């Protein structure tokens, strides 16, 4: 069959040009090519991986450079910490620079606990094939003898950009080897090392966060992460990954979580405004975790969400009665996507489903749509008709309102 | 600019009412697509535009305006557009440096009790210069002020009273004296407590009273839908000449890559 064969050949040549040009929209500014980043297919923006591939998929391909991801912590700060560590580990593997700030513990301790990357998993890019003449070589490789109807379908491609892969997998049960970790340069900010200067009247409004913002600006300036500086130097541009742990908690000197009408009501939002100003003009991405369950004021939470770009909330089942509920036995918690920004375009791409749940497996942090486990018991009715967020198909039409162990009753 | 919105509002770049204060508000959705509409509309109408962009960078607006067919960089060079990038100016105030290079407009960040007087001085100086008698400024039409958005000023600590004063001063200068237009965006969350005096809802009530046209963007009352992004309620407060006081119209909208389409309720292309 001549026609399908030609289509396959055309796909082959297109795919080979795909690898060399690394598909980008035509923009006036030249797109920087930094290892570990790729341009978004929607609007040509530069994206970095957050370390969790399913989260990348939810957020539209990855985190755009110059934005802030806000993670509302779960109650015991277990899974939000895991995501922060994935983010930093991804930075180490992609040779990005790191900046970690924490008030509760030394940032070095966080950096010691990064998960180990699964490196033998990285696919080796196939050598680019020259487009061959449509003759017997193609036939021998690509023609299918039995399932020839499927010949026209595109082959599954693990798309790679230049040298490194976008998005890696990590093994949470092992920690990263020190040799790998030291390959990436990191800056640490431990709050007790920076006592608050009271003489500075300009930054009184930032309160406890003024030292942090100043330190961030210094790092960005000195290491050359500003976009203007990176474009003019032709040295290798790089991305700075900023991880800020538990902002807004009392350990930062902020009383947002402590009282109903806090004195430092505007410190955190002013800091987020300044952070957005810094990031929009530099090649950096920030991930902030925030104990939102301690903040009573919903309007304040709304302001904080609006001043960050991406915002997700984690709700783990640990310690709640849902932990033992058999409906949730496959998952560790629920994930809510609160906000996805629309940068350089008019419309944002919110995920289609609102009912997402996550599970931390050894080699993967998976986020999927919440679905009920298979009901393999003898009885028809479910064990408990508890509250389920967003799941539509729980109550069967003919079932009664009360849960029971009765067999089929009409 | 979105042609359907122009026909709903009965305006076009060639003829639009002067001296209008247009208020954009949203509740748990995003009305910033309307700001892009008005920005490209007034630039096409050859007005002198003063844009206070508090929440996004210049490149964001410039990229979106390019899709709508207007070049912000060119307008800035020609002098038609005065762009205040709040984010950039604020950094020099938030992180104190020895040499202070930014303009005085964002001084409210130093001490919010000062109010927005410096911001108003900035606006009036930029706007009055267009009518100052320079030869080349005759080619631009009446001045227009666009603000995106006012509620971020509230979150940064400015009081509702100060923001209302600012909008009142701007209205007196731009709309009444210079016969220009004003467009401001206010973003709210869900219903706030009645006793709270510093909420965006309070600000919204005050501004609605001052405005002549409000566009209120909300999500659909039935929930999230991929094909219909929400509904817009258009409300005229005053009409010159006609006896009718207020008239409300409700439309649903969907935002695409290059614009937004508006349609009557229930007539979305996904449904029909």
XYZ file of C-alpha atoms in Angstrom:
682
model
C 0.000 0.000 0.000
C 1.826 3.031 -1.245
C -0.127 5.796 0.390
C 0.251 4.806 4.038
C 3.923 4.102 3.508
C 4.534 7.659 2.384
C 2.771 8.999 5.390
C 5.025 6.988 7.641
C 8.085 8.330 5.892
C 6.848 11.888 6.199
C 6.355 11.379 9.906
C 9.868 10.107 10.197
C 11.358 13.170 8.556
C 9.148 15.480 10.563
C 10.214 13.812 13.707
C 13.849 14.181 12.855
C 13.410 17.914 12.286
C 11.423 17.982 15.520
C 14.507 16.960 17.401
C 16.783 19.547 15.881
C 14.560 22.613 15.941
C 12.803 21.787 19.244
C 9.463 23.120 18.121
C 8.881 26.693 19.192
C 6.482 29.353 18.171
C 7.970 32.139 16.164
C 8.671 34.882 18.620
C 10.711 37.965 18.134
C 12.918 37.318 21.133
C 15.210 34.395 20.783
C 14.258 31.571 23.061
C 16.913 30.539 25.516
C 17.752 26.887 25.516
C 18.593 25.811 29.017
C 18.943 22.154 29.990
C 15.949 20.956 31.907
C 13.496 23.358 30.338
C 11.263 23.209 27.335
C 8.920 25.650 25.616
C 5.229 25.239 26.258
C 3.128 24.099 23.343
C 0.362 26.497 24.266
C 2.094 29.820 24.318
C 5.781 29.264 23.775
C 6.778 30.004 27.363
C 9.763 28.395 28.969
C 8.709 25.622 31.353
C 10.597 23.703 33.996
C 9.504 20.448 35.525
C 8.233 20.519 39.079
C 9.758 17.122 39.762
C 6.401 15.377 39.815
C 5.393 14.416 36.290
C 1.697 14.123 37.008
C 1.697 17.595 38.555
C 3.423 18.905 35.433
C 0.644 17.469 33.354
C -2.013 19.093 35.530
C -0.403 22.493 35.403
C -0.170 22.584 31.653
C 3.213 20.999 30.970
C 5.271 22.360 33.824
C 5.966 25.484 35.809
C 6.575 28.572 33.718
C 9.839 30.322 34.441
C 9.182 33.476 36.405
C 6.222 32.188 38.370
C 5.385 31.073 41.864
C 3.749 27.790 42.857
C 1.927 27.957 46.163
C 1.308 24.650 47.925
C -1.171 24.735 50.758
C 0.224 22.264 53.210
C -1.592 19.269 54.531
C -2.047 18.996 58.241
C 1.260 17.363 59.174
C 3.293 18.910 56.374
C 4.272 15.505 55.074
C 3.264 15.515 51.414
C 3.925 19.172 50.765
C 7.453 18.595 52.019
C 7.794 15.663 49.675
C 6.785 17.807 46.733
C 9.251 20.497 47.766
C 11.999 17.876 47.881
C 11.029 16.556 44.468
C 11.266 20.100 43.136
C 14.757 20.578 44.560
C 15.902 17.129 43.468
C 14.780 17.905 39.930
C 16.917 21.018 40.117
C 19.949 18.968 41.113
C 19.453 16.489 38.284
C 19.006 19.253 35.712
C 21.994 21.179 37.072
C 19.931 24.202 38.034
C 20.866 26.358 40.988
C 18.965 26.060 44.220
C 17.915 28.510 46.884
C 16.294 27.027 49.974
C 14.867 29.057 52.821
C 13.445 27.669 56.029
C 12.779 28.840 59.528
C 12.023 25.592 61.259
C 15.181 23.689 60.482
C 18.416 24.250 58.701
C 17.955 24.202 54.926
C 20.998 21.966 54.698
C 18.963 19.274 56.408
C 16.300 19.541 53.747
C 18.977 19.233 51.104
C 20.389 16.096 52.723
C 17.061 14.356 52.427
C 16.411 14.704 48.723
C 15.098 11.562 47.033
C 17.450 9.615 44.818
C 16.836 9.885 41.099
C 16.225 6.740 39.099
C 18.892 7.339 36.507
C 18.883 4.074 34.595
C 15.388 5.009 33.530
C 16.497 7.884 31.367
C 15.921 7.007 27.755
C 18.913 7.304 25.516
C 17.994 9.366 22.473
C 18.003 7.410 19.263
C 20.462 8.761 16.710
C 18.718 10.974 14.213
C 17.961 8.934 11.137
C 18.614 10.464 7.787
C 15.501 10.421 5.646
C 16.014 7.379 3.491
C 14.676 6.784 0.072
C 11.306 5.140 0.147
C 12.486 1.670 -0.621
C 13.247 -1.576 0.979
C 14.919 -0.265 4.174
C 11.730 1.385 5.341
C 9.771 -1.649 4.434
C 11.879 -3.954 6.433
C 11.735 -1.773 9.529
C 8.270 -0.386 9.561
C 5.887 -2.491 7.634
C 3.638 -4.577 9.718
C 2.633 -7.895 8.340
C -0.353 -8.667 10.480
C -1.541 -5.417 12.024
C -1.032 -3.373 8.889
C -4.053 -1.256 9.638
C -2.131 0.229 12.548
C 0.804 1.274 10.439
C -0.459 4.792 9.997
C -0.806 5.526 13.646
C 1.936 7.748 15.082
C 4.541 5.944 17.067
C 4.768 6.647 20.761
C 7.620 9.050 21.163
C 9.462 9.873 24.323
C 10.073 13.435 23.273
C 13.470 14.682 24.335
C 14.799 18.140 24.182
C 18.472 18.579 23.418
C 20.415 16.563 25.909
C 18.405 16.162 29.056
C 15.005 14.745 29.712
C 12.150 16.787 31.068
C 10.804 15.330 34.272
C 12.504 12.516 36.123
C 11.427 9.855 38.552
C 12.730 9.514 42.069
C 12.924 6.758 44.606
C 11.642 8.110 47.893
C 13.061 5.298 49.966
C 16.641 6.269 49.183
C 18.346 9.601 49.615
C 20.360 11.236 46.938
C 24.064 10.460 46.873
C 26.193 13.340 48.126
C 28.224 13.327 44.896
C 25.158 13.981 42.825
C 23.865 16.587 45.214
C 27.064 18.551 45.281
C 27.014 18.861 41.535
C 24.396 21.567 41.868
C 25.232 24.774 43.656
C 22.824 25.811 46.356
C 22.213 28.838 48.546
C 20.645 28.497 51.940
C 18.715 30.963 54.030
C 18.142 29.953 57.606
C 16.100 32.575 59.410
C 17.867 32.548 62.802
C 21.076 33.473 60.986
C 19.529 36.739 59.815
C 18.335 38.761 62.783
C 15.791 41.355 61.909
C 17.211 44.841 61.680
C 14.869 47.278 63.302
C 16.574 50.378 62.021
C 15.449 49.973 58.474
C 12.256 51.946 58.191
C 11.686 51.379 54.506
C 11.080 47.735 54.853
C 8.940 47.885 57.930
C 5.994 46.794 55.940
C 7.594 43.579 54.910
C 8.220 42.789 58.526
C 9.859 39.420 58.983
C 10.335 38.797 55.268
C 12.491 41.761 54.396
C 15.771 39.921 54.908
C 14.543 37.064 52.743
C 13.542 39.320 49.866
C 16.821 41.186 50.043
C 18.819 37.979 50.070
C 16.878 36.685 47.068
C 17.531 39.825 45.109
C 21.238 39.648 45.901
C 21.503 36.054 44.717
C 19.602 36.804 41.520
C 21.745 39.815 40.748
C 25.106 38.333 41.594
C 24.621 35.019 39.889
C 23.250 36.626 36.764
C 19.708 35.264 36.677
C 18.115 38.471 35.494
C 16.654 38.055 32.041
C 18.279 41.165 30.667
C 21.676 40.048 31.875
C 21.223 36.507 30.576
C 20.264 37.652 27.113
C 23.258 39.918 26.769
C 25.833 37.458 28.078
C 26.215 34.513 25.843
C 27.359 32.335 28.695
C 25.252 29.384 29.665
C 22.063 30.728 31.146
C 20.649 28.793 34.025
C 17.500 28.666 36.087
C 17.308 29.342 39.817
C 14.930 27.132 41.769
C 13.678 28.751 44.964
C 12.105 26.647 47.672
C 10.526 28.474 50.612
C 9.346 26.228 53.367
C 6.342 26.995 55.539
C 5.994 30.714 54.925
C 3.424 32.383 57.095
C 4.006 30.099 60.024
C 4.818 31.514 63.411
C 8.467 30.490 63.129
C 9.015 33.179 60.516
C 7.987 35.799 63.037
C 4.636 36.251 61.383
C 1.439 36.077 63.390
C -0.872 35.299 60.488
C -1.536 31.839 61.806
C -1.755 32.809 65.425
C -4.443 35.409 65.751
C -7.679 36.422 64.160
C -6.630 39.975 63.488
C -2.928 39.720 62.967
C -0.607 42.638 63.308
C 1.457 41.573 60.318
C -1.585 41.211 58.143
C 0.048 42.626 55.082
C 3.591 41.339 55.431
C 3.186 38.095 53.586
C 1.163 39.565 50.736
C 3.645 42.391 50.338
C 6.424 39.834 50.255
C 4.563 37.851 47.590
C 4.144 41.033 45.569
C 7.858 41.752 45.800
C 8.644 38.133 44.944
C 6.468 38.332 41.850
C 8.269 41.518 40.850
C 11.638 39.800 41.257
C 10.671 36.648 39.429
C 9.026 38.277 36.446
C 12.335 39.784 35.476
C 14.553 36.787 36.151
C 15.020 33.173 35.194
C 13.765 31.711 38.412
C 10.904 29.573 39.679
C 9.677 29.556 43.266
C 7.773 26.928 45.202
C 6.279 28.076 48.500
C 4.581 25.893 51.073
C 2.132 27.582 53.378
C 0.232 26.150 56.344
C -3.101 27.450 55.144
C -5.078 25.299 57.537
C -3.851 27.584 60.323
C -5.083 30.764 58.690
C -8.619 31.526 59.756
C -9.281 34.437 57.483
C -10.599 33.219 54.139
C -10.282 36.587 52.495
C -6.610 36.692 53.362
C -6.150 33.252 51.847
C -7.854 34.527 48.716
C -5.441 37.463 48.519
C -2.455 35.188 48.970
C -3.715 32.860 46.253
C -4.273 35.720 43.847
C -0.756 37.032 44.337
C 0.789 33.682 43.504
C 0.517 32.160 40.077
C -0.089 28.445 40.469
C -1.838 27.305 43.596
C -2.637 23.790 44.758
C -3.892 22.503 48.077
C -3.152 19.133 49.584
C -5.521 17.420 51.932
C -4.134 14.207 53.301
C -6.205 11.502 54.878
C -3.716 10.883 57.642
C -5.283 11.208 61.010
C -8.758 11.773 59.718
C -11.501 9.228 59.649
C -11.044 8.909 55.910
C -7.830 7.011 56.455
C -9.703 3.888 57.339
C -12.577 4.448 54.973
C -12.368 1.664 52.397
C -13.489 4.025 49.678
C -10.229 5.899 49.936
C -7.911 2.996 50.506
C -6.072 3.490 47.238
C -5.089 7.063 47.959
C -3.210 9.133 50.458
C -5.123 12.342 50.033
C -6.949 14.787 47.851
C -5.427 17.479 45.704
C -7.237 20.674 44.758
C -5.995 22.935 42.004
C -6.980 26.402 43.086
C -5.465 28.538 40.393
C -3.565 28.282 37.152
C -2.299 31.516 35.655
C -2.710 32.757 32.143
C 0.550 34.408 31.223
C 0.993 36.042 27.855
C -2.375 34.727 26.755
C -6.029 35.365 27.416
C -7.341 32.062 28.684
C -5.925 29.688 31.264
C -6.065 25.930 31.121
C -7.640 24.646 34.257
C -7.649 20.875 34.562
C -10.905 19.297 33.525
C -11.562 17.386 36.672
C -12.008 18.797 40.116
C -11.846 15.488 41.932
C -8.162 14.659 42.048
C -6.450 12.416 44.518
C -2.805 11.650 45.053
C -0.830 8.653 46.172
C 2.810 8.569 47.114
C 4.319 5.398 45.771
C 7.936 4.459 46.144
C 8.944 5.510 42.682
C 6.268 7.971 41.765
C 3.985 10.590 43.191
C 0.879 9.937 41.201
C -2.086 12.258 40.891
C -5.176 10.882 39.306
C -8.858 11.320 39.151
C -10.556 9.933 42.206
C -12.344 6.745 41.423
C -13.904 4.217 43.688
C -12.226 0.904 44.255
C -13.764 -2.092 42.597
C -16.563 -3.531 44.605
C -15.787 -7.197 44.737
C -17.880 -8.098 47.732
C -20.949 -10.261 47.769
C -23.300 -7.505 48.709
C -24.442 -5.078 46.120
C -24.559 -1.971 48.259
C -21.389 -0.209 49.279
C -20.119 -0.442 52.802
C -20.703 3.177 53.546
C -22.226 5.901 51.501
C -19.926 8.510 52.887
C -19.304 11.981 51.494
C -17.232 11.883 48.355
C -16.054 15.067 46.754
C -16.959 15.337 43.126
C -17.648 11.686 42.445
C -20.890 11.526 40.608
C -21.646 7.913 40.362
C -21.787 6.855 43.962
C -25.400 6.346 44.826
C -27.048 3.818 42.609
C -30.389 4.859 41.327
C -32.288 2.017 42.787
C -30.514 1.901 46.115
C -32.125 3.198 49.215
C -30.844 6.138 51.162
C -29.664 4.061 54.081
C -26.716 1.825 53.600
C -27.423 -1.716 54.423
C -26.095 -5.149 54.057
C -29.153 -6.264 52.266
C -28.798 -8.085 49.066
C -30.459 -6.939 45.929
C -33.534 -5.121 47.047
C -35.746 -3.339 44.665
C -10.932 44.551 21.066
C -13.863 42.233 20.866
C -16.362 43.181 18.229
C -19.266 41.518 19.980
C -18.616 43.512 23.107
C -18.517 46.687 21.063
C -21.943 45.985 19.680
C -23.300 45.166 23.125
C -22.016 48.455 24.494
C -22.959 50.370 21.351
C -19.498 51.821 20.970
C -16.804 51.784 18.365
C -13.347 53.313 18.190
C -14.764 56.070 16.026
C -17.581 57.068 18.321
C -17.752 56.467 22.033
C -19.196 58.475 24.883
C -16.712 60.713 26.610
C -16.503 61.352 30.304
C -17.371 57.764 31.206
C -16.199 55.886 34.256
C -16.349 52.189 33.437
C -16.033 49.797 36.362
C -15.051 46.159 35.841
C -15.595 43.803 38.718
C -15.364 40.107 39.210
C -16.227 37.652 41.891
C -14.200 34.458 41.977
C -13.394 34.657 38.296
C -11.064 36.696 36.177
C -12.147 39.847 34.429
C -8.710 40.771 33.136
C -9.687 39.844 29.590
C -11.888 42.951 29.646
C -8.896 45.114 30.506
C -7.142 43.864 27.373
C -10.253 44.730 25.398
C -10.405 48.297 26.624
C -6.687 48.773 26.228
C -6.748 47.822 22.569
C -10.033 49.688 22.044
C -8.742 53.016 23.276
C -5.403 52.631 21.550
C -7.223 52.056 18.306
C -9.406 55.069 19.001
C -6.232 57.162 19.070
C -6.687 58.293 22.651
C -3.821 59.024 24.953
C -3.815 56.108 27.399
C -2.307 56.037 30.878
C -2.136 52.449 32.109
C -1.382 51.570 35.726
C -0.459 47.900 35.601
C -0.079 46.710 39.154
C -0.160 42.970 38.817
C 1.511 41.865 35.622
C 4.560 42.774 33.662
C 4.702 44.817 30.491
C 5.533 41.814 28.343
C 2.340 40.039 29.369
C 0.110 42.901 28.174
C 2.251 43.451 25.144
C 2.010 39.819 24.043
C -1.740 39.678 24.478
C -2.260 43.007 22.742
C -0.227 41.740 19.826
C -2.766 38.984 19.403
C -5.506 41.561 19.444
C -3.705 43.558 16.802
C -2.177 46.446 18.729
C 1.489 46.993 19.474
C 2.143 48.397 22.936
C 5.825 48.980 22.355
C 5.089 51.135 19.342
C 2.404 53.079 21.171
C 4.811 53.697 24.008
C 7.459 54.994 21.642
C 5.075 57.310 19.912
C 3.990 58.683 23.240
C 0.419 57.474 23.019
C 0.768 55.073 25.931
C 2.100 55.870 29.376
C 2.753 52.587 31.160
C 3.395 52.347 34.873
C 4.701 48.906 35.694
C 3.881 48.622 39.379
C 5.918 45.480 39.927
C 9.171 46.968 38.763
C 8.728 50.286 40.520
C 7.852 48.608 43.770
C 11.111 46.695 44.040
C 13.184 49.777 44.618
C 10.925 50.669 47.538
C 10.500 47.226 49.052
C 14.218 46.518 49.014
C 15.835 49.734 50.077
C 18.843 50.650 48.055
C 21.237 53.498 48.235
C 20.311 55.058 44.962
C 16.616 55.486 44.436
C 15.795 55.454 40.784
C 12.114 54.668 40.669
C 9.349 57.173 40.300
C 7.423 58.397 43.278
C 4.189 56.804 42.200
C 4.424 53.704 44.353
C 5.214 55.587 47.533
C 2.183 54.108 49.199
C 4.280 50.999 49.741
C 6.482 52.893 52.132
C 3.659 53.724 54.456
C 0.129 52.927 53.388
C -1.312 55.518 55.711
C 0.006 58.122 53.301
C -2.644 57.149 50.854
C -2.513 57.310 47.098
C -1.697 60.952 46.671
C 1.602 60.311 44.930
C -0.085 57.959 42.547
C -2.670 60.596 41.724
C 0.050 63.190 41.138
C 1.733 60.815 38.725
C -1.493 60.223 36.818
C -2.477 63.851 36.603
C 0.982 64.918 35.471
C 1.020 62.380 32.682
C -2.494 63.144 31.612
C -2.344 66.904 31.781
C 0.761 67.007 29.690
C -1.254 65.823 26.755
C -3.386 68.929 26.920
C -0.536 71.231 27.836
C -0.320 72.820 24.423
C 2.528 70.894 22.867
C 2.241 70.694 19.140
C 2.493 66.967 18.668
C -0.014 66.116 21.344
C -2.901 67.466 19.298
C -3.142 64.270 17.331
C -4.228 62.195 20.310
C -7.779 62.139 21.495
C -9.094 62.559 25.022
C -7.064 60.957 27.825
C -7.979 57.552 29.205
C -6.916 56.001 32.505
C -6.830 52.220 32.902
C -6.112 50.576 36.247
C -5.426 46.874 36.710
C -6.292 46.357 39.441
C -7.510 48.299 42.467
C -7.985 45.407 44.860
C -4.268 44.677 44.973
C -3.867 48.120 46.510
C -6.207 47.012 49.274
C -4.227 43.846 49.915
C -1.045 45.894 50.156
C -2.547 47.857 52.999
C -4.167 50.947 51.522
C -7.508 51.778 53.117
C -10.789 51.729 51.241
C -11.225 55.428 51.924
C -7.919 56.267 50.295
C -8.756 54.277 47.180
C -12.157 55.922 46.912
C -10.509 59.328 47.265
C -8.067 58.437 44.521
C -10.795 57.348 42.141
C -12.825 60.438 42.925
C -9.901 62.758 42.226
C -9.124 60.932 39.012
C -12.722 61.123 37.930
C -12.868 64.827 38.605
C -9.707 65.446 36.644
C -10.079 63.056 33.770
C -13.769 62.573 33.235
C -15.197 65.953 34.151
C -12.408 68.376 33.359
C -10.689 66.730 30.442
C -13.673 64.771 29.080
C -11.715 61.562 29.018
C -12.632 58.056 30.180
C -11.624 55.835 33.053
C -11.645 52.055 33.336
C -10.905 50.370 36.638
C -10.893 46.739 37.698
C -11.841 45.513 41.167
C -11.627 41.862 42.168
C -13.626 40.402 45.039
C -13.972 37.076 46.710
C -17.204 35.639 47.906
C -19.562 37.612 50.105
C -17.714 39.203 52.964
C -19.048 40.005 56.399
C -21.118 43.111 56.541
C -19.163 44.488 59.457
C -15.865 44.492 57.646
C -15.065 47.974 56.462
C -11.908 47.175 54.617
C -13.139 44.568 52.214
C -13.193 44.830 48.436
C -16.967 44.503 48.568
C -17.146 47.845 50.352
C -14.873 49.374 47.754
C -17.017 47.929 45.023
C -20.160 49.495 46.442
C -18.514 52.888 46.623
C -17.138 52.679 43.106
C -20.393 51.433 41.629
C -22.021 54.582 42.888
C -19.438 56.743 41.139
C -19.392 54.865 37.871
C -21.493 55.258 34.768
C -21.157 51.734 33.383
C -20.378 48.521 35.235
C -19.444 45.142 33.826
C -19.696 42.445 36.449
C -18.059 39.124 35.632
C -19.018 36.018 37.515
C -18.820 32.318 37.114
C -21.859 30.384 36.040
C -24.289 29.828 38.899
C -24.454 26.143 37.960
C -20.746 25.529 38.287
C -17.661 25.079 36.174
C -18.062 24.580 32.452
C -15.362 24.247 29.871
C -17.232 25.877 27.016
C -18.806 28.769 28.823
C -16.386 30.529 31.077
C -18.891 32.686 32.884
C -21.410 35.451 32.627
C -21.116 39.215 32.279
C -23.736 41.592 33.573
C -23.687 44.982 31.892
C -25.343 47.767 33.799
C -25.696 51.374 32.700
C -26.001 53.761 35.585
C -26.736 56.968 33.773
C -27.693 57.656 30.255
C -27.297 61.093 28.808
C -30.528 62.322 27.411
C -32.741 59.265 27.729
C -35.015 59.083 30.674
C -34.160 55.496 31.488
C -32.109 55.233 34.631
C -30.621 51.772 34.729
C -30.754 48.924 32.310
C -29.195 45.534 32.887
C -28.120 43.033 30.282
C -26.743 39.597 30.965
C -24.471 37.704 28.591
C -22.362 34.611 28.743
C -18.845 34.588 27.408
C -16.025 32.353 26.398
C -12.404 33.442 26.163
C -10.270 32.063 23.317
C -6.775 32.586 22.219
C -7.451 35.707 20.183
C -10.422 37.228 21.852
C -13.642 36.555 23.627
C -17.069 35.812 22.309
C -20.245 36.955 23.979
C -23.641 35.421 23.474
C -27.053 35.465 25.016
C -27.725 32.987 27.746
C -28.228 29.517 26.450
C -27.051 30.187 22.922
C -23.484 28.979 23.288
C -22.214 27.178 20.245
C -21.426 24.194 22.398
C -25.057 23.865 23.350
C -26.835 24.622 20.102
